[in-house]
XYZ file of N, CA, C and O in Angstrom:
580
model
N -6.315 -6.101 -0.924
C -5.941 -7.358 -1.537
C -4.758 -7.934 -0.767
O -3.806 -7.235 -0.468
N -4.794 -9.252 -0.462
C -3.707 -9.840 0.300
C -2.411 -9.847 -0.494
O -2.400 -9.827 -1.706
N -1.326 -9.878 0.258
C -0.028 -9.901 -0.402
C 0.174 -11.246 -1.074
O -0.386 -12.248 -0.668
N 0.992 -11.299 -2.148
C 1.196 -12.556 -2.854
C 1.896 -13.584 -1.962
O 2.648 -13.240 -1.057
N 1.631 -14.841 -2.257
C 2.216 -15.930 -1.489
C 3.626 -16.199 -2.001
O 3.852 -16.308 -3.197
N 4.562 -16.285 -1.073
C 5.938 -16.608 -1.418
C 6.155 -18.081 -1.111
O 6.143 -18.478 0.056
N 6.356 -18.935 -2.141
C 6.483 -20.367 -1.881
C 7.731 -20.732 -1.080
O 7.817 -21.812 -0.507
N 8.715 -19.835 -1.002
C 9.937 -20.110 -0.255
C 9.829 -19.766 1.225
O 10.719 -20.078 1.997
N 8.747 -19.096 1.608
C 8.546 -18.698 2.997
C 7.511 -19.618 3.635
O 6.322 -19.509 3.367
N 7.930 -20.566 4.495
C 6.980 -21.517 5.066
C 6.082 -20.916 6.144
O 5.093 -21.513 6.511
N 6.429 -19.734 6.659
C 5.667 -19.136 7.751
C 4.896 -17.928 7.243
O 5.305 -16.788 7.435
N 3.771 -18.176 6.587
C 2.951 -17.092 6.069
C 1.549 -17.236 6.625
O 1.038 -18.333 6.788
N 0.921 -16.115 6.892
C -0.460 -16.159 7.353
C -1.374 -16.078 6.141
O -1.003 -15.542 5.104
N -2.552 -16.626 6.296
C -3.548 -16.550 5.230
C -4.502 -15.426 5.587
O -5.236 -15.509 6.563
N -4.499 -14.388 4.774
C -5.282 -13.201 5.084
C -6.781 -13.479 5.100
O -7.517 -12.869 5.854
N -7.257 -14.416 4.274
C -8.689 -14.666 4.209
C -9.151 -15.789 5.132
O -10.318 -16.124 5.169
N -8.250 -16.380 5.908
C -8.619 -17.466 6.820
C -9.036 -16.894 8.165
O -8.470 -15.927 8.645
N -10.053 -17.506 8.753
C -10.463 -17.086 10.087
C -9.675 -17.913 11.101
O -9.692 -19.139 11.045
N -8.972 -17.249 12.008
C -8.153 -17.994 12.964
C -9.027 -18.758 13.957
O -10.096 -18.315 14.335
N -8.561 -19.935 14.342
C -9.253 -20.737 15.337
C -8.563 -20.556 16.681
O -7.346 -20.549 16.761
N -9.353 -20.433 17.741
C -8.750 -20.371 19.066
C -8.554 -21.805 19.572
O -9.004 -22.771 18.955
N -7.888 -21.965 20.706
C -7.563 -23.293 21.220
C -8.805 -24.131 21.497
O -8.818 -25.340 21.251
N -9.865 -23.518 21.989
C -11.092 -24.263 22.295
C -11.700 -24.838 21.020
O -12.157 -25.980 20.997
N -11.702 -24.055 19.943
C -12.244 -24.540 18.675
C -11.391 -25.676 18.112
O -11.911 -26.629 17.538
N -10.093 -25.585 18.261
C -9.204 -26.623 17.760
C -9.429 -27.939 18.506
O -9.369 -29.005 17.920
N -9.674 -27.870 19.828
C -9.867 -29.080 20.613
C -11.239 -29.705 20.355
O -11.393 -30.913 20.475
N -12.248 -28.898 20.000
C -13.586 -29.403 19.772
C -13.709 -30.153 18.461
O -14.556 -31.014 18.320
N -12.871 -29.859 17.483
C -13.008 -30.437 16.151
C -12.065 -31.620 15.979
O -10.903 -31.563 16.351
N -12.612 -32.661 15.385
C -11.802 -33.846 15.120
C -10.926 -33.591 13.892
O -11.201 -32.673 13.104
N -9.909 -34.398 13.695
C -9.077 -34.245 12.487
C -9.895 -34.383 11.202
O -9.622 -33.704 10.217
N -10.915 -35.236 11.231
C -11.768 -35.401 10.048
C -12.552 -34.123 9.757
O -12.704 -33.726 8.606
N -13.046 -33.476 10.829
C -13.787 -32.225 10.636
C -12.874 -31.132 10.103
O -13.262 -30.366 9.216
N -11.669 -31.059 10.647
C -10.719 -30.051 10.160
C -10.351 -30.317 8.707
O -10.247 -29.378 7.897
N -10.163 -31.584 8.352
C -9.837 -31.927 6.965
C -10.987 -31.563 6.035
O -10.778 -31.043 4.937
N -12.217 -31.797 6.471
C -13.390 -31.451 5.670
C -13.492 -29.935 5.487
O -13.801 -29.456 4.401
N -13.216 -29.183 6.527
C -13.248 -27.723 6.417
C -12.192 -27.222 5.438
O -12.441 -26.289 4.673
N -11.036 -27.817 5.454
C -9.986 -27.436 4.501
C -10.409 -27.768 3.075
O -10.160 -26.999 2.146
N -11.048 -28.909 2.896
C -11.510 -29.304 1.565
C -12.566 -28.334 1.049
O -12.527 -27.900 -0.096
N -13.495 -27.953 1.913
C -14.539 -27.002 1.526
C -13.930 -25.643 1.196
O -14.320 -24.994 0.225
N -12.949 -25.213 1.981
C -12.285 -23.933 1.713
C -11.599 -23.958 0.351
O -11.627 -22.964 -0.384
N -11.010 -25.079 -0.005
C -10.353 -25.204 -1.310
C -11.380 -25.132 -2.440
O -11.143 -24.506 -3.460
N -12.550 -25.761 -2.219
C -13.581 -25.718 -3.254
C -14.139 -24.315 -3.445
O -14.555 -23.953 -4.540
N -14.158 -23.542 -2.374
C -14.696 -22.183 -2.462
C -13.748 -21.221 -3.178
O -14.160 -20.142 -3.567
N -12.515 -21.608 -3.289
C -11.547 -20.756 -3.965
C -12.028 -20.496 -5.393
O -12.571 -21.361 -6.037
N -11.835 -19.289 -5.855
C -12.293 -18.906 -7.193
C -11.638 -19.772 -8.257
O -10.435 -19.780 -8.385
N -12.456 -20.524 -9.015
C -11.923 -21.405 -10.039
C -12.290 -20.966 -11.443
O -11.858 -21.572 -12.406
N -13.114 -19.928 -11.570
C -13.492 -19.411 -12.883
C -13.060 -17.959 -12.965
O -13.330 -17.172 -12.067
N -12.385 -17.639 -14.055
C -11.903 -16.275 -14.241
C -12.385 -15.780 -15.606
O -12.336 -16.515 -16.589
N -12.869 -14.537 -15.644
C -13.258 -13.925 -16.910
C -11.999 -13.327 -17.519
O -11.322 -12.513 -16.880
N -11.686 -13.724 -18.738
C -10.475 -13.227 -19.387
C -10.713 -11.830 -19.944
O -11.850 -11.435 -20.226
N -9.655 -11.046 -20.122
C -9.797 -9.669 -20.623
C -10.485 -9.624 -21.990
O -10.360 -10.540 -22.792
N -11.205 -8.528 -22.220
C -11.882 -8.314 -23.495
C -13.340 -8.750 -23.486
O -13.967 -8.807 -24.540
N -13.890 -9.036 -22.329
C -15.268 -9.510 -22.243
C -16.255 -8.369 -22.451
O -16.006 -7.229 -22.077
N -17.370 -8.699 -23.074
C -18.479 -7.755 -23.225
C -19.755 -8.489 -22.819
O -19.708 -9.637 -22.387
N -20.903 -7.839 -22.981
C -22.173 -8.460 -22.609
C -22.529 -9.625 -23.525
O -23.257 -10.523 -23.130
N -22.026 -9.610 -24.757
C -22.405 -10.649 -25.715
C -21.259 -11.578 -26.103
O -21.468 -12.508 -26.875
N -20.068 -11.354 -25.594
C -18.929 -12.239 -25.912
C -17.930 -12.205 -24.760
O -17.561 -11.139 -24.283
N -17.525 -13.385 -24.340
C -16.550 -13.454 -23.251
C -15.832 -14.791 -23.298
O -16.358 -15.786 -23.786
N -14.611 -14.771 -22.778
C -13.834 -15.992 -22.599
C -13.630 -16.195 -21.112
O -13.337 -15.256 -20.376
N -13.773 -17.442 -20.683
C -13.648 -17.806 -19.282
C -12.529 -18.831 -19.148
O -12.356 -19.680 -20.013
N -11.796 -18.735 -18.051
C -10.761 -19.722 -17.771
C -11.160 -20.494 -16.518
O -11.423 -19.912 -15.471
N -11.214 -21.812 -16.642
C -11.586 -22.702 -15.553
C -10.328 -23.397 -15.049
O -9.631 -24.053 -15.820
N -10.045 -23.240 -13.762
C -8.894 -23.908 -13.150
C -9.278 -25.338 -12.784
O -10.393 -25.594 -12.354
N -8.336 -26.248 -12.938
C -8.483 -27.659 -12.566
C -9.671 -28.316 -13.259
O -10.400 -29.106 -12.670
N -9.887 -27.989 -14.528
C -10.928 -28.634 -15.335
C -10.302 -29.092 -16.649
O -9.237 -28.634 -17.038
N -10.998 -30.008 -17.323
C -10.452 -30.550 -18.557
C -11.573 -30.789 -19.564
O -12.632 -30.186 -19.481
N -11.329 -31.709 -20.510
C -12.282 -31.971 -21.586
C -13.632 -32.469 -21.069
O -14.646 -32.272 -21.736
N -13.647 -33.099 -19.925
C -14.902 -33.642 -19.394
C -15.936 -32.533 -19.220
O -17.048 -32.621 -19.733
N -15.578 -31.481 -18.530
C -16.496 -30.357 -18.358
C -16.579 -29.536 -19.636
O -17.660 -29.094 -20.024
N -15.461 -29.322 -20.301
C -15.435 -28.459 -21.480
C -16.385 -28.914 -22.569
O -17.190 -28.134 -23.079
N -16.312 -30.188 -22.945
C -17.146 -30.681 -24.024
C -18.613 -30.737 -23.617
O -19.495 -30.375 -24.399
N -18.899 -31.165 -22.393
C -20.286 -31.237 -21.931
C -20.907 -29.844 -21.850
O -22.047 -29.635 -22.292
N -20.169 -28.884 -21.308
C -20.683 -27.518 -21.182
C -20.869 -26.873 -22.551
O -21.868 -26.207 -22.807
N -19.929 -27.101 -23.449
C -20.048 -26.566 -24.811
C -21.303 -27.112 -25.487
O -22.075 -26.376 -26.092
N -21.536 -28.415 -25.352
C -22.697 -29.048 -25.956
C -23.997 -28.436 -25.426
O -24.893 -28.077 -26.193
N -24.106 -28.305 -24.112
C -25.330 -27.794 -23.489
C -25.547 -26.319 -23.847
O -26.664 -25.905 -24.162
N -24.491 -25.537 -23.829
C -24.620 -24.102 -24.141
C -25.019 -23.896 -25.596
O -25.820 -23.014 -25.920
N -24.498 -24.723 -26.504
C -24.848 -24.575 -27.922
C -26.312 -24.911 -28.191
O -26.852 -24.510 -29.225
N -26.988 -25.607 -27.300
C -28.415 -25.896 -27.449
C -29.267 -24.650 -27.214
O -30.424 -24.612 -27.601
N -28.700 -23.619 -26.578
C -29.410 -22.373 -26.307
C -29.548 -21.596 -27.616
O -28.544 -21.299 -28.274
N -30.773 -21.236 -28.028
C -30.952 -20.529 -29.312
C -30.350 -19.120 -29.332
O -30.125 -18.558 -30.409
N -30.040 -18.553 -28.183
C -29.445 -17.221 -28.135
C -27.936 -17.233 -28.293
O -27.296 -16.186 -28.286
N -27.344 -18.417 -28.460
C -25.895 -18.538 -28.552
C -25.472 -18.650 -30.013
O -25.978 -19.476 -30.770
N -24.549 -17.791 -30.406
C -24.001 -17.804 -31.759
C -22.820 -18.768 -31.853
O -22.668 -19.498 -32.828
N -21.960 -18.777 -30.820
C -20.765 -19.624 -30.834
C -20.398 -20.010 -29.408
O -20.513 -19.213 -28.489
N -19.953 -21.242 -29.246
C -19.393 -21.689 -27.984
C -18.341 -22.738 -28.302
O -18.599 -23.691 -29.040
N -17.156 -22.538 -27.777
C -16.077 -23.488 -27.976
C -15.148 -23.482 -26.783
O -15.133 -22.541 -25.996
N -14.395 -24.556 -26.641
C -13.445 -24.628 -25.537
C -12.114 -25.116 -26.052
O -12.024 -25.721 -27.120
N -11.093 -24.833 -25.298
C -9.760 -25.297 -25.633
C -8.970 -25.545 -24.360
O -9.234 -24.935 -23.330
N -8.030 -26.458 -24.469
C -7.076 -26.708 -23.391
C -5.783 -26.025 -23.844
O -5.191 -26.452 -24.848
N -5.332 -24.966 -23.147
C -4.150 -24.225 -23.605
C -2.909 -25.104 -23.770
O -2.161 -24.940 -24.716
N -2.714 -26.046 -22.865
C -1.564 -26.940 -22.939
C -1.902 -28.217 -22.185
O -2.530 -28.157 -21.125
N -1.487 -29.371 -22.703
C -1.846 -30.631 -22.037
C -1.349 -30.759 -20.594
O -1.966 -31.446 -19.792
N -0.268 -30.089 -20.272
C 0.264 -30.223 -18.915
C -0.331 -29.212 -17.937
O -0.012 -29.243 -16.760
N -1.189 -28.320 -18.410
C -1.835 -27.339 -17.535
C -3.264 -27.777 -17.242
O -3.976 -28.210 -18.139
N -3.666 -27.650 -16.005
C -5.030 -27.997 -15.608
C -5.947 -26.793 -15.791
O -6.537 -26.285 -14.844
N -6.034 -26.325 -17.013
C -6.879 -25.162 -17.322
C -7.688 -25.451 -18.570
O -7.219 -26.110 -19.491
N -8.892 -24.906 -18.597
C -9.744 -25.018 -19.752
C -10.303 -23.631 -20.039
O -10.765 -22.945 -19.124
N -10.215 -23.201 -21.284
C -10.769 -21.909 -21.694
C -12.052 -22.157 -22.470
O -12.099 -23.020 -23.349
N -13.082 -21.384 -22.141
C -14.376 -21.501 -22.801
C -14.732 -20.135 -23.378
O -14.668 -19.127 -22.668
N -15.095 -20.099 -24.661
C -15.488 -18.857 -25.327
C -16.959 -18.953 -25.682
O -17.403 -19.949 -26.259
N -17.726 -17.921 -25.315
C -19.148 -17.860 -25.631
C -19.431 -16.543 -26.336
O -19.000 -15.488 -25.873
N -20.153 -16.616 -27.453
C -20.636 -15.424 -28.149
C -22.136 -15.595 -28.338
O -22.591 -16.658 -28.763
N -22.885 -14.546 -28.013
C -24.333 -14.617 -28.097
C -24.865 -13.606 -29.094
O -24.175 -12.654 -29.465
N -26.118 -13.832 -29.517
C -26.803 -12.825 -30.323
C -27.188 -11.684 -29.395
O -27.297 -11.850 -28.182
N -27.412 -10.515 -29.936
C -27.490 -9.255 -29.206
C -28.272 -9.235 -27.886
O -27.727 -8.787 -26.905
N -29.513 -9.687 -27.796
C -30.170 -9.489 -26.491
C -29.681 -10.426 -25.382
O -29.864 -10.136 -24.213
N -29.060 -11.529 -25.749
C -28.650 -12.507 -24.736
C -27.363 -12.074 -24.038
O -26.406 -11.649 -24.678
N -27.343 -12.193 -22.716
C -26.172 -11.847 -21.909
C -25.315 -13.094 -21.734
O -25.803 -14.150 -21.321
N -24.033 -12.982 -22.026
C -23.127 -14.127 -22.003
C -23.000 -14.734 -20.603
O -22.870 -15.956 -20.456
N -23.077 -13.920 -19.575
C -22.947 -14.419 -18.209
C -24.203 -15.209 -17.788
O -24.103 -16.219 -17.092
N -25.366 -14.751 -18.234
C -26.603 -15.486 -17.975
C -26.616 -16.799 -18.752
O -27.110 -17.817 -18.261
N -26.065 -16.776 -19.965
C -25.980 -17.989 -20.777
C -25.087 -19.023 -20.093
O -25.416 -20.207 -20.045
N -23.960 -18.596 -19.532
C -23.074 -19.514 -18.825
C -23.783 -20.097 -17.600
O -23.722 -21.313 -17.361
N -24.474 -19.258 -16.850
C -25.207 -19.725 -15.673
C -26.291 -20.730 -16.067
O -26.449 -21.773 -15.430
N -27.023 -20.435 -17.134
C -28.051 -21.362 -17.624
C -27.396 -22.656 -18.104
O -27.940 -23.747 -17.895
N -26.231 -22.570 -18.716
C -25.522 -23.765 -19.156
C -25.169 -24.669 -17.985
O -25.329 -25.891 -18.059
N -24.696 -24.076 -16.884
C -24.401 -24.861 -15.685
C -25.664 -25.535 -15.151
O -25.657 -26.715 -14.802
N -26.761 -24.776 -15.090
C -28.026 -25.326 -14.583
C -28.531 -26.457 -15.472
O -28.953 -27.511 -14.972
N -28.486 -26.250 -16.791
C -28.953 -27.283 -17.717
C -28.083 -28.532 -17.633
O -28.593 -29.657 -17.694
N -26.770 -28.358 -17.471
C -25.870 -29.505 -17.354
C -26.132 -30.274 -16.060
O -26.130 -31.510 -16.056
N -26.398 -29.554 -14.983
C -26.728 -30.227 -13.714
C -28.036 -31.000 -13.848
O -28.144 -32.134 -13.369
N -29.034 -30.415 -14.527
C -30.299 -31.111 -14.745
C -30.089 -32.366 -15.585
O -30.661 -33.419 -15.302
N -29.265 -32.266 -16.617
C -28.956 -33.406 -17.466
C -28.272 -34.518 -16.665
O -28.616 -35.700 -16.800
N -27.340 -34.143 -15.808
C -26.656 -35.128 -14.957
C -27.642 -35.804 -14.002
O -27.531 -37.010 -13.751
N -28.599 -35.044 -13.474
C -29.612 -35.619 -12.594
C -30.446 -36.666 -13.332
O -30.739 -37.738 -12.796
N -30.828 -36.374 -14.582
C -31.610 -37.317 -15.373
C -30.799 -38.583 -15.647
O -31.308 -39.702 -15.519
N -29.531 -38.417 -15.997
C -28.670 -39.575 -16.245
C -28.543 -40.419 -14.981
O -28.631 -41.655 -15.035
N -28.348 -39.783 -13.838
C -28.227 -40.512 -12.577
C -29.506 -41.275 -12.248
O -29.458 -42.453 -11.869
N -30.666 -40.631 -12.416
C -31.938 -41.296 -12.142
C -32.155 -42.482 -13.069
O -32.589 -43.555 -12.641
N -31.842 -42.307 -14.354
C -32.009 -43.381 -15.328
C -31.071 -44.538 -15.007
O -31.471 -45.707 -15.042
N -29.837 -44.230 -14.686
C -28.868 -45.265 -14.343
C -29.302 -46.024 -13.092
O -29.252 -47.262 -13.045
N -29.719 -45.292 -12.065
C -30.128 -45.918 -10.814
C -31.326 -46.845 -11.035
O -31.355 -47.962 -10.514
N -32.294 -46.397 -11.834
C -33.463 -47.233 -12.120
C -33.050 -48.489 -12.885
O -33.510 -49.599 -12.570
N -32.177 -48.348 -13.875
C -31.720 -49.507 -14.650
C -30.911 -50.467 -13.774
O -31.057 -51.694 -13.886
N -30.090 -49.947 -12.902
C -29.311 -50.793 -11.996
C -30.221 -51.557 -11.051
O -30.052 -52.761 -10.831
N -31.222 -50.860 -10.502
C -32.155 -51.508 -9.593
C -32.945 -52.605 -10.303
O -33.164 -53.680 -9.743
N -33.371 -52.350 -11.552
C -34.067 -53.369 -12.337
C -33.160 -54.570 -12.581
O -33.599 -55.722 -12.474
N -31.922 -54.311 -12.895
C -30.958 -55.391 -13.132
C -30.779 -56.227 -11.872
O -30.793 -57.466 -11.925
N -30.599 -55.567 -10.733
C -30.416 -56.284 -9.476
C -31.652 -57.115 -9.130
O -31.531 -58.238 -8.659
N -32.837 -56.578 -9.396
C -34.079 -57.294 -9.113
C -34.182 -58.526 -9.996
O -34.528 -59.620 -9.527
N -33.909 -58.356 -11.299
C -34.002 -59.472 -12.241
C -32.912 -60.504 -11.997
O -33.099 -61.688 -12.264
N -31.763 -60.095 -11.516
C -30.656 -61.002 -11.253
C -30.990 -61.912 -10.083
O -30.583 -63.077 -10.055
N -31.730 -61.427 -9.123
C -32.086 -62.202 -7.938
C -33.152 -63.255 -8.238
O -33.331 -64.198 -7.494
N -33.892 -63.098 -9.324
C -35.002 -64.024 -9.631
C -34.524 -65.263 -10.326
O -33.581 -65.470 -10.881
């Protein structure tokens, strides 16, 4: 495990970063380097399983998320018949964290339920996007006539 980051030390190496040699640095534009940094930030672990988790009950902590994801995910997960309880909370308004608690009936695995919740929410977003795009296109067509 890498050593903890000291915010007072400006000269620290990143243990999980792959070093670039001079040729790689010259080949990449600033935009490409910025995009790689953005992707690396997105890959950083943003979901943590809180202590006390079992196969049928667990609490998850989401970094940099708020009510937007919390309420939508809670709604979609509660539609699953294997779920007994699902709720979310924001520990403090000034913290960018959201806690989600899921409890399932015995045969259902809480981790599979969370994964299915993400998939169902993505499918729902796709339907909303398609419906919106079709309505916008119809509006634009009718506006031109």
